[in-house]
Coordinates of C-alpha atoms and ligand atoms in Angstrom, one line a residue:
M230 CA 62.3 30.8 41.4
T231 CA 64.9 29.4 39.0
K232 CA 67.0 32.5 38.3
A233 CA 68.3 34.9 41.0
Q234 CA 66.8 38.3 40.5
G235 CA 69.0 41.2 39.4
F236 CA 70.0 44.2 41.5
D237 CA 67.6 46.6 39.8
T238 CA 64.7 44.3 40.6
L239 CA 65.8 43.6 44.1
Q240 CA 66.1 47.2 45.0
I241 CA 62.4 47.7 44.2
H242 CA 60.9 44.4 45.3
A243 CA 63.1 42.6 47.8
G244 CA 61.7 42.3 51.4
T245 CA 58.2 43.2 50.5
A246 CA 55.0 41.9 49.1
P247 CA 51.6 43.7 48.7
D248 CA 50.1 44.3 52.2
T249 CA 48.0 41.2 53.1
A250 CA 45.4 43.2 54.9
T251 CA 44.7 45.9 52.3
G252 CA 46.6 45.0 49.1
A253 CA 48.5 48.3 49.4
R254 CA 51.2 48.2 46.8
Q255 CA 53.7 50.3 48.6
V256 CA 55.1 49.3 52.0
P257 CA 52.7 50.9 54.6
I258 CA 54.2 52.9 57.4
Y259 CA 53.3 50.8 60.3
Q260 CA 53.2 53.6 62.8
T261 CA 52.5 51.4 65.8
T262 CA 54.3 50.6 69.0
A263 CA 52.8 47.2 69.8
Y264 CA 51.0 44.2 68.1
V265 CA 48.1 42.3 69.5
F266 CA 48.8 38.7 70.4
R267 CA 46.4 36.0 69.1
D268 CA 46.3 34.4 72.6
A269 CA 48.6 33.7 75.6
E270 CA 50.3 30.8 73.8
H271 CA 51.1 32.9 70.8
A272 CA 52.6 35.6 73.1
A273 CA 54.7 33.0 74.9
N274 CA 56.0 31.5 71.6
L275 CA 57.0 34.9 70.3
F276 CA 59.0 35.7 73.5
N277 CA 60.7 32.3 73.3
L278 CA 61.7 32.8 69.6
A279 CA 59.7 29.6 68.9
E280 CA 57.7 31.6 66.4
V281 CA 58.7 34.7 64.6
G282 CA 56.4 37.7 64.8
Y283 CA 56.0 41.3 66.0
I284 CA 56.0 42.1 69.7
Y285 CA 57.1 45.7 70.2
S286 CA 58.6 48.2 67.8
R287 CA 61.8 48.7 69.8
L288 CA 62.6 45.1 68.6
T289 CA 60.9 44.9 65.1
N290 CA 58.4 46.7 63.0
P291 CA 57.0 45.6 59.6
T292 CA 58.2 48.8 57.8
V293 CA 61.6 48.7 59.3
S294 CA 61.9 44.9 58.7
A295 CA 61.0 45.5 55.0
L296 CA 63.9 47.8 54.7
A297 CA 66.3 45.5 56.6
N298 CA 65.3 42.6 54.4
R299 CA 65.8 44.7 51.2
I300 CA 69.3 45.7 52.3
V301 CA 70.1 42.1 53.2
A302 CA 69.0 41.0 49.7
L303 CA 71.1 43.7 48.0
E304 CA 74.2 42.7 50.1
G305 CA 73.5 39.0 49.6
G306 CA 73.5 38.3 53.4
A307 CA 71.6 35.9 55.6
G308 CA 69.9 38.4 58.0
G309 CA 70.1 42.0 59.2
I310 CA 68.6 44.8 61.3
C311 CA 68.2 48.5 60.9
C312 CA 69.3 51.0 63.6
S313 CA 68.8 54.7 64.4
S314 CA 72.0 55.8 62.7
G315 CA 75.2 54.5 61.1
H316 CA 77.1 55.0 64.3
A317 CA 74.4 53.0 66.2
A318 CA 74.9 50.2 63.6
Q319 CA 78.6 50.1 64.4
I320 CA 78.0 49.6 68.1
M321 CA 75.3 47.1 67.3
A322 CA 77.6 45.1 65.1
L323 CA 80.3 45.0 67.8
F324 CA 78.0 44.4 70.8
P325 CA 77.5 40.6 70.4
L326 CA 81.3 40.1 70.0
M327 CA 82.9 42.3 72.6
G328 CA 83.3 42.5 76.3
P329 CA 85.5 44.4 78.7
G330 CA 89.2 44.0 77.8
K331 CA 88.4 43.0 74.2
N332 CA 89.7 45.0 71.2
I333 CA 89.2 45.6 67.5
V334 CA 91.8 46.2 64.9
A335 CA 90.6 49.0 62.5
S336 CA 92.0 50.8 59.5
T337 CA 93.4 54.3 59.9
R338 CA 91.3 55.3 56.9
L339 CA 87.8 55.7 58.3
Y340 CA 85.0 58.2 58.6
G341 CA 86.1 60.8 61.1
G342 CA 83.3 60.1 63.5
T343 CA 84.2 56.4 63.5
I344 CA 87.8 57.2 64.5
T345 CA 86.4 59.2 67.4
Q346 CA 83.9 56.5 68.4
F347 CA 86.6 53.8 68.3
S348 CA 89.5 55.8 69.8
Q349 CA 87.6 57.5 72.6
T350 CA 84.0 56.5 73.3
I351 CA 84.2 52.7 73.2
K352 CA 86.8 52.9 76.0
R353 CA 83.9 53.5 78.4
F354 CA 82.7 50.0 77.6
G355 CA 86.1 48.6 78.4
W356 CA 86.7 48.0 74.7
S357 CA 89.7 49.4 72.7
C358 CA 90.8 49.8 69.1
T359 CA 94.2 49.5 67.5
F360 CA 94.5 51.5 64.3
V361 CA 96.7 50.1 61.5
D362 CA 97.5 51.0 57.9
F363 CA 95.5 48.3 56.1
D364 CA 97.9 48.3 53.1
D365 CA 100.5 46.9 55.5
L366 CA 99.1 43.4 55.8
K367 CA 101.9 42.3 58.2
A368 CA 101.0 45.1 60.5
V369 CA 97.3 44.1 60.4
E370 CA 98.2 40.6 61.4
A371 CA 100.6 41.7 64.1
A372 CA 98.0 43.9 65.7
I373 CA 95.7 41.0 66.3
D374 CA 96.0 39.4 69.7
D375 CA 94.1 37.0 71.9
N376 CA 91.6 39.7 72.9
T377 CA 90.8 40.8 69.3
R378 CA 87.2 40.2 68.5
A379 CA 86.8 42.0 65.1
I380 CA 88.6 43.6 62.2
F381 CA 87.0 46.8 60.9
C382 CA 87.4 48.8 57.7
E383 CA 85.5 50.6 55.0
S384 CA 85.3 49.2 51.5
I385 CA 85.8 52.6 49.8
A386 CA 87.2 54.8 52.5
N387 CA 85.8 58.2 53.2
P388 CA 87.3 60.8 52.7
G389 CA 90.6 59.7 51.3
G390 CA 89.8 58.1 47.9
Y391 CA 91.1 54.8 49.2
I392 CA 89.9 51.2 48.4
T393 CA 90.6 48.4 50.9
D394 CA 91.9 45.1 49.6
L395 CA 89.0 43.2 51.2
D396 CA 90.2 39.8 49.9
A397 CA 93.6 40.2 51.5
I398 CA 92.1 41.4 54.8
A399 CA 89.6 38.6 54.8
Q400 CA 92.4 36.0 54.4
I401 CA 93.8 37.4 57.7
S402 CA 90.5 37.3 59.5
D403 CA 89.9 33.7 58.3
K404 CA 93.3 32.6 59.6
Q405 CA 92.8 34.4 62.9
M406 CA 89.2 33.3 63.2
V407 CA 87.9 36.8 63.9
P408 CA 85.1 38.4 61.9
L409 CA 85.7 41.1 59.3
I410 CA 83.3 44.0 59.6
V411 CA 83.1 46.2 56.5
D412 CA 81.4 49.7 56.5
N413 CA 80.0 49.7 53.0
T414 CA 78.4 53.2 53.2
S415 CA 80.5 55.0 50.6
A416 CA 80.4 52.1 48.1
T417 CA 76.8 50.9 48.6
P418 CA 76.0 47.2 47.6
Y419 CA 75.6 48.4 44.0
L420 CA 79.4 49.2 43.7
C421 CA 80.8 46.7 46.2
R422 CA 79.5 43.5 47.7
P423 CA 81.9 42.8 50.7
F424 CA 80.5 39.3 51.3
E425 CA 81.8 38.3 47.9
H426 CA 85.3 39.3 49.2
G427 CA 85.1 37.4 52.5
A428 CA 83.5 39.9 54.9
T429 CA 81.5 38.5 57.8
I430 CA 79.4 41.5 58.6
V431 CA 78.5 44.7 56.6
V432 CA 77.4 47.9 58.3
H433 CA 75.8 50.9 56.7
S434 CA 74.9 54.5 57.4
T435 CA 71.6 54.5 55.5
T436 CA 71.7 58.2 56.0
K437 CA 73.8 58.5 52.8
Y438 CA 73.3 56.9 49.4
L439 CA 70.8 54.2 50.4
T440 CA 68.3 57.0 51.3
G441 CA 70.0 59.4 48.8
N442 CA 68.1 62.6 49.6
G443 CA 69.4 63.8 52.9
T444 CA 66.2 63.3 54.8
V445 CA 66.9 60.8 57.6
T446 CA 69.6 59.3 59.7
G447 CA 69.7 55.5 59.9
G448 CA 71.9 52.5 59.9
A449 CA 72.0 48.8 59.1
V450 CA 73.9 45.7 60.1
V451 CA 73.9 42.7 57.8
D452 CA 75.3 39.3 58.6
S453 CA 76.7 36.9 56.0
G454 CA 75.5 34.0 58.1
K455 CA 78.7 32.2 57.2
F456 CA 80.9 32.7 60.2
D457 CA 81.5 29.8 62.6
W458 CA 81.0 31.6 65.9
A459 CA 81.8 28.4 67.9
K460 CA 85.2 27.4 66.5
S461 CA 87.4 29.8 68.4
G462 CA 85.5 29.8 71.7
K463 CA 85.8 33.6 71.6
F464 CA 82.1 34.6 71.3
P465 CA 80.4 33.3 74.4
S466 CA 77.4 35.6 74.1
L467 CA 76.5 33.8 70.9
T468 CA 77.6 30.2 71.7
E469 CA 77.0 29.8 75.5
P470 CA 73.7 30.0 77.4
E471 CA 72.9 33.8 77.3
P472 CA 71.8 34.9 80.8
A473 CA 70.2 38.0 79.2
Y474 CA 67.8 35.8 77.2
H475 CA 66.8 33.0 79.7
G476 CA 69.8 30.9 78.8
L477 CA 69.2 30.6 75.1
V478 CA 72.2 29.4 73.1
F479 CA 71.9 31.5 69.9
Y480 CA 74.6 29.6 67.9
P481 CA 74.4 27.0 66.5
T482 CA 70.7 26.8 67.6
L483 CA 69.6 29.6 65.2
G484 CA 72.1 28.7 62.5
P485 CA 72.9 31.5 60.0
M486 CA 70.3 33.8 61.8
A487 CA 72.1 33.5 65.2
F488 CA 73.8 36.9 65.0
T489 CA 70.7 38.6 63.6
F490 CA 68.4 37.2 66.3
H491 CA 70.9 38.1 69.0
S492 CA 71.0 41.7 67.6
I493 CA 67.2 41.9 67.9
A494 CA 66.6 39.9 71.1
I495 CA 69.4 41.4 73.1
G496 CA 70.9 44.4 71.1
L497 CA 67.8 46.2 70.1
R498 CA 65.9 45.1 73.2
D499 CA 68.5 46.4 75.6
L500 CA 70.3 49.2 73.8
G501 CA 67.2 50.5 72.0
M502 CA 69.1 52.0 69.0
T503 CA 65.9 51.4 66.9
M504 CA 65.0 52.9 63.5
N505 CA 61.5 54.4 63.4
P506 CA 59.0 53.4 60.7
Q507 CA 58.8 56.9 59.2
G508 CA 62.6 56.9 58.8
A509 CA 62.5 53.4 57.2
H510 CA 59.8 54.7 54.8
Y511 CA 62.0 57.5 53.5
T512 CA 64.9 55.1 53.0
L513 CA 62.6 52.6 51.2
M514 CA 61.6 55.4 48.8
G515 CA 65.2 56.3 48.1
I516 CA 66.6 52.8 47.8
E517 CA 64.4 52.0 44.8
T518 CA 66.6 54.2 42.6
L519 CA 70.0 53.3 44.1
S520 CA 71.6 51.8 41.0
L521 CA 70.4 54.6 38.7
R522 CA 71.8 57.3 41.1
M523 CA 75.1 55.5 41.7
D524 CA 75.8 55.2 38.0
R525 CA 75.2 59.0 37.6
H526 CA 77.2 59.8 40.8
V527 CA 80.1 57.8 39.5
A528 CA 80.0 59.3 36.0
N529 CA 79.8 62.8 37.4
A530 CA 82.6 62.2 39.9
I531 CA 85.0 61.0 37.2
K532 CA 84.4 64.1 35.1
V533 CA 84.8 66.5 38.0
A534 CA 87.9 64.7 39.3
E535 CA 89.6 64.8 35.8
W536 CA 88.7 68.5 35.4
L537 CA 90.2 69.3 38.9
E538 CA 93.3 67.3 38.2
N539 CA 94.1 69.6 35.3
H540 CA 93.3 72.8 37.2
P541 CA 96.4 75.0 37.9
K542 CA 95.3 75.8 41.5
V543 CA 94.8 72.2 42.4
E544 CA 97.8 70.3 43.9
K545 CA 96.4 66.8 43.7
V546 CA 93.1 64.9 43.5
T547 CA 92.7 61.7 45.6
Y548 CA 90.1 59.7 43.8
A549 CA 90.4 56.0 43.1
G550 CA 88.4 56.4 39.9
L551 CA 91.2 58.4 38.3
K552 CA 93.6 56.7 35.9
S553 CA 96.5 58.2 37.9
S554 CA 95.3 56.6 41.2
P555 CA 97.4 53.9 42.8
Y556 CA 94.1 52.1 43.6
Q557 CA 92.9 51.7 40.0
K558 CA 93.9 48.0 40.0
R559 CA 92.2 47.4 43.3
M560 CA 89.1 49.1 42.0
A561 CA 88.8 46.6 39.2
K562 CA 88.7 43.8 41.7
I563 CA 86.7 45.3 44.6
C564 CA 84.3 47.8 42.9
P565 CA 84.5 47.4 39.1
K566 CA 81.5 49.7 38.5
G567 CA 83.2 52.6 40.0
A568 CA 85.0 54.1 43.0
G569 CA 82.0 56.0 44.4
A570 CA 81.6 59.8 44.3
I571 CA 83.3 61.0 47.4
F572 CA 86.9 62.3 47.1
T573 CA 89.3 64.9 48.3
F574 CA 91.5 67.3 46.6
A575 CA 94.4 69.5 47.8
I576 CA 94.6 73.1 46.8
K577 CA 97.5 75.4 46.7
G578 CA 97.3 78.0 49.5
G579 CA 96.5 75.5 52.3
Y580 CA 94.0 75.9 55.1
A581 CA 93.0 79.5 54.4
A582 CA 92.4 78.8 50.7
C583 CA 90.2 75.8 51.6
V584 CA 88.1 77.9 53.9
K585 CA 87.7 80.6 51.2
L586 CA 86.7 77.9 48.7
V587 CA 83.9 76.5 50.9
D588 CA 82.6 80.0 51.5
S589 CA 82.5 80.8 47.7
V590 CA 80.6 77.8 46.3
K591 CA 76.9 78.4 45.3
L592 CA 75.5 75.1 43.9
F593 CA 77.5 73.0 46.3
S594 CA 76.1 72.9 49.9
H595 CA 78.6 73.3 52.7
V596 CA 77.4 70.5 55.0
A597 CA 78.6 67.7 57.2
N598 CA 77.0 65.0 55.1
L599 CA 77.6 63.0 52.0
G600 CA 75.9 60.7 49.6
D601 CA 73.1 63.1 48.8
A602 CA 71.6 63.7 45.4
R603 CA 73.0 67.3 45.8
S604 CA 76.7 68.1 45.5
L605 CA 78.2 68.7 48.9
I606 CA 81.5 70.2 50.0
I607 CA 83.3 70.3 53.3
H608 CA 86.7 71.2 54.7
S609 CA 87.3 68.1 56.8
A610 CA 90.2 69.5 58.9
S611 CA 88.1 72.3 60.3
T612 CA 84.9 70.3 60.7
T613 CA 84.4 66.5 60.7
H614 CA 88.0 65.7 61.4
R615 CA 88.5 68.6 63.8
Q616 CA 88.7 66.2 66.8
L617 CA 91.8 64.5 65.4
D618 CA 95.4 65.7 65.7
E619 CA 97.2 66.6 62.5
A620 CA 98.9 63.2 62.1
Q621 CA 95.5 61.4 62.4
Q622 CA 94.0 63.9 59.9
V623 CA 96.8 63.1 57.4
A624 CA 96.4 59.4 58.0
A625 CA 92.6 59.6 57.5
G626 CA 93.1 61.6 54.2
A627 CA 91.9 64.8 55.7
A628 CA 95.0 67.0 55.8
P629 CA 94.5 70.8 56.4
N630 CA 94.9 71.7 52.7
M631 CA 92.3 69.1 51.6
V632 CA 88.7 69.7 50.7
R633 CA 86.2 66.8 50.5
L634 CA 83.5 66.7 47.7
S635 CA 80.5 64.4 47.5
I636 CA 79.5 64.7 43.9
G637 CA 75.7 64.8 43.3
I638 CA 73.6 63.9 40.3
E639 CA 73.0 67.4 38.9
D640 CA 74.2 68.4 35.4
V641 CA 78.0 67.9 35.5
S642 CA 78.6 71.1 33.6
D643 CA 76.9 73.1 36.4
I644 CA 78.9 71.3 39.1
I645 CA 82.2 72.1 37.3
A646 CA 81.1 75.7 36.6
D647 CA 80.5 76.2 40.4
L648 CA 83.9 74.9 41.3
E649 CA 85.5 77.0 38.5
Q650 CA 84.0 80.3 39.9
A651 CA 84.8 79.3 43.5
L652 CA 88.4 78.4 42.7
A653 CA 88.8 81.7 40.8
Q654 CA 88.3 83.5 44.1
Ligands
PLP43 C1 78.1 58.9 57.9 C2 78.9 57.8 58.1 C3 78.9 57.0 59.2 C4 78.0 57.4 60.4 O1 76.7 57.3 60.1 P1 75.5 58.2 60.7 O2 74.3 57.8 60.0 O3 75.9 59.6 60.5 O4 75.6 57.9 62.2 C5 79.7 55.9 59.3 N1 80.5 55.5 58.3 C6 80.6 56.2 57.2 C7 81.5 55.8 56.1 C8 79.8 57.4 57.0 O5 79.8 58.0 55.8

């Protein structure tokens, strides 16, 4: 092919061809656990990674692989895998890099569940996380020590209306020779392509916009294939004989696919955070219209944010897509098509008024989810960010007087009308 295909084409065609057995035009749901080997030699080759093929669906499945390859194409990566959830994807991305005593440096502005996963749960693996304000580049660099194995941030951060200067953070990760992992859930590859800004690995919660209809939980890990895992000597699971895979040296043996093969052969095999084919099917159906939905999400979000900004009961609106946002310039660089459709706003009357508001909406759904075709609302401080103390809540953009909106693709006049009647109460 001479010309690279465009995003709208890739979101429908990448990673799939008509089924060779039946000619089925859509990707079949391969609802099978195992795959028949041609003969004993074929089986041995598959287990040795001498030949690529399907063995057992905990590792790979054709429907799940079709989705993984499509997300890889949309992100412009070298390889990738799908997982059972976005949180599983985060553990899977870190797993080849980490070990007891190793740490990650992460942005304070993250999804609430990620802050809990990184500040509490990963300690049980002997891992730790240092949280830093990623606008303070000196502090980011200072937080990196000899045991740091990754830098982690979100492109567009949920829920604070924040955009990370990925290029600036990537310069630090290059200099320090540690990979930069970017959670691209809120932006999607349509609005932001982190590899073009120097990211090493992209993770997704496919639960959100990639599926787009609130039906399944899923995750994805995509590797750029560009990181030199050998240079620093810090990633022995990738660069030294791996005892968990009969001494295979993944890198440089498997080149740009080393990280992805490690994720399948060790990560999915032994951690088992596998996506199921039915789930992959729902996400494949959703992803075909990703760009169309994101354009509408963004257009609606701008109108709603501007309307809220002028509402007398609203104290402030934190959305990078507003002209008043301090992140407007960064948006032009990182996500020029728009700042997504998730933002927060503060209302006069604090915690009690926020609770009243979420109880008064009718079109909006009060749920702990985002990135749905439907408009969603949540009071983060009493729900998703409840595990955090007030200082952490404020740092994460989820102060007690803030409400988070995920603007859907309904008629924008209906979305505004619902907020108008709810705010009146
Ligand atoms: C939802 C979400 C996650 C977690 O994904 P799950 O699929 O719910 O496990 C991680 N990061 C971001 C930005 C999210 O929105």
